[in-house]
Amino acid sequence: MSETECTLKLDQSAIILNHFTGLNVSLPALKNSHYDCIDAEGRAMQEQLPRTTK
């Protein structure tokens, strides 16, 4: 393998690694955002339920 090919493979590897590093950061943020949305929907539904007294 020539030096140019090695450099190209290293550059491609760096791009792929950066892509997955970004995913590792953004996926948990998306998951939290999704849970926040579900929580807000659940609270809105609870507010619409009739209140019962004991």
XYZ file of N, CA and C in Angstrom:
162
model
N 0.855 -1.167 0.000
C 0.000 0.000 0.000
C 0.903 1.232 0.000
N 0.581 2.180 -0.852
C 1.409 3.379 -0.964
C 1.108 4.333 0.190
N 1.965 5.307 0.354
C 1.793 6.306 1.416
C 0.500 7.102 1.212
N 0.193 7.402 -0.046
C -1.041 8.140 -0.356
C -2.276 7.326 0.033
N -2.251 6.030 -0.268
C -3.376 5.165 0.092
C -3.539 5.071 1.606
N -2.421 4.984 2.313
C -2.474 4.933 3.778
C -3.051 6.227 4.345
N -2.624 7.347 3.803
C -3.131 8.643 4.261
C -4.621 8.758 3.994
N -5.047 8.305 2.825
C -6.467 8.350 2.471
C -7.285 7.487 3.425
N -6.789 6.274 3.730
C -7.505 5.389 4.655
C -7.563 6.001 6.051
N -6.496 6.639 6.502
C -6.502 7.297 7.810
C -7.497 8.449 7.835
N -7.551 9.224 6.755
C -8.508 10.329 6.674
C -9.938 9.804 6.707
N -10.207 8.732 5.964
C -11.544 8.144 5.962
C -11.903 7.613 7.351
N -10.928 6.991 8.011
C -11.169 6.469 9.357
C -11.483 7.598 10.332
N -10.789 8.708 10.208
C -11.034 9.855 11.076
C -12.428 10.417 10.852
N -12.854 10.484 9.603
C -14.199 10.974 9.285
C -15.254 10.044 9.888
N -15.064 8.750 9.720
C -16.021 7.777 10.274
C -16.043 7.867 11.798
N -14.881 7.948 12.418
C -14.799 8.041 13.869
C -15.500 9.306 14.365
N -15.274 10.431 13.705
C -15.933 11.675 14.091
C -17.444 11.557 13.943
N -17.885 10.869 12.903
C -19.320 10.675 12.687
C -19.929 9.911 13.864
N -19.294 8.804 14.266
C -19.841 8.008 15.357
C -19.681 8.700 16.697
N -18.661 9.479 16.876
C -18.508 10.250 18.105
C -19.649 11.238 18.228
N -20.004 11.868 17.130
C -21.143 12.783 17.123
C -22.441 12.059 17.434
N -22.590 10.847 16.909
C -23.794 10.065 17.188
C -23.880 9.705 18.663
N -22.742 9.383 19.264
C -22.745 9.035 20.684
C -23.228 10.201 21.533
N -22.996 11.401 21.077
C -23.448 12.580 21.806
C -24.901 12.894 21.480
N -25.280 12.785 20.215
C -26.620 13.213 19.820
C -27.705 12.192 20.127
N -27.411 10.901 20.103
C -28.441 9.904 20.367
C -29.016 10.011 21.773
N -28.184 10.130 22.815
C -28.778 10.308 24.148
C -29.611 11.590 24.245
N -29.179 12.633 23.574
C -29.944 13.883 23.599
C -31.294 13.680 22.919
N -31.324 12.947 21.815
C -32.587 12.657 21.142
C -33.487 11.794 22.014
N -32.882 10.817 22.682
C -33.653 9.935 23.556
C -34.282 10.745 24.688
N -33.501 11.618 25.317
C -34.024 12.444 26.398
C -35.134 13.352 25.888
N -34.947 13.906 24.714
C -35.955 14.775 24.119
C -37.241 13.995 23.869
N -37.110 12.772 23.403
C -38.271 11.919 23.145
C -39.013 11.632 24.455
N -38.260 11.300 25.507
C -38.887 11.031 26.801
C -39.555 12.286 27.362
N -38.939 13.433 27.173
C -39.548 14.688 27.627
C -40.875 14.923 26.909
N -40.918 14.621 25.631
C -42.135 14.786 24.839
C -43.219 13.834 25.340
N -42.870 12.586 25.572
C -43.835 11.608 26.077
C -44.338 12.043 27.454
N -43.440 12.525 28.303
C -43.819 12.980 29.637
C -44.803 14.142 29.541
N -44.538 15.081 28.653
C -45.425 16.236 28.480
C -46.793 15.792 27.973
N -46.806 14.828 27.059
C -48.084 14.315 26.548
C -48.862 13.618 27.665
N -48.163 12.864 28.488
C -48.805 12.171 29.605
C -49.396 13.149 30.604
N -48.662 14.220 30.901
C -49.169 15.240 31.833
C -50.397 15.937 31.248
N -50.375 16.213 29.968
C -51.521 16.858 29.326
C -52.743 15.948 29.385
N -52.536 14.644 29.193
C -53.649 13.698 29.268
C -54.191 13.615 30.693
N -53.291 13.633 31.686
C -53.724 13.582 33.086
C -54.573 14.796 33.432
N -54.209 15.946 32.909
C -54.950 17.160 33.198
C -56.361 17.109 32.609
N -56.546 16.319 31.556
C -57.859 16.215 30.932
C -58.764 15.210 31.626
N -58.187 14.336 32.449
C -59.001 13.334 33.153
C -59.825 14.019 34.240
N -61.036 13.521 34.466
C -61.845 14.109 35.541
C -61.215 13.800 36.898
N -61.281 14.764 37.766
C -60.731 14.578 39.113
C -61.753 13.828 39.962
N -61.251 12.855 40.713
C -62.150 12.145 41.626
C -61.758 12.478 43.046
N -62.726 12.568 43.920
C -62.451 12.839 45.333
C -62.765 11.604 46.139
N -61.995 11.402 47.158
C -62.205 10.226 48.002
C -62.908 10.627 49.265
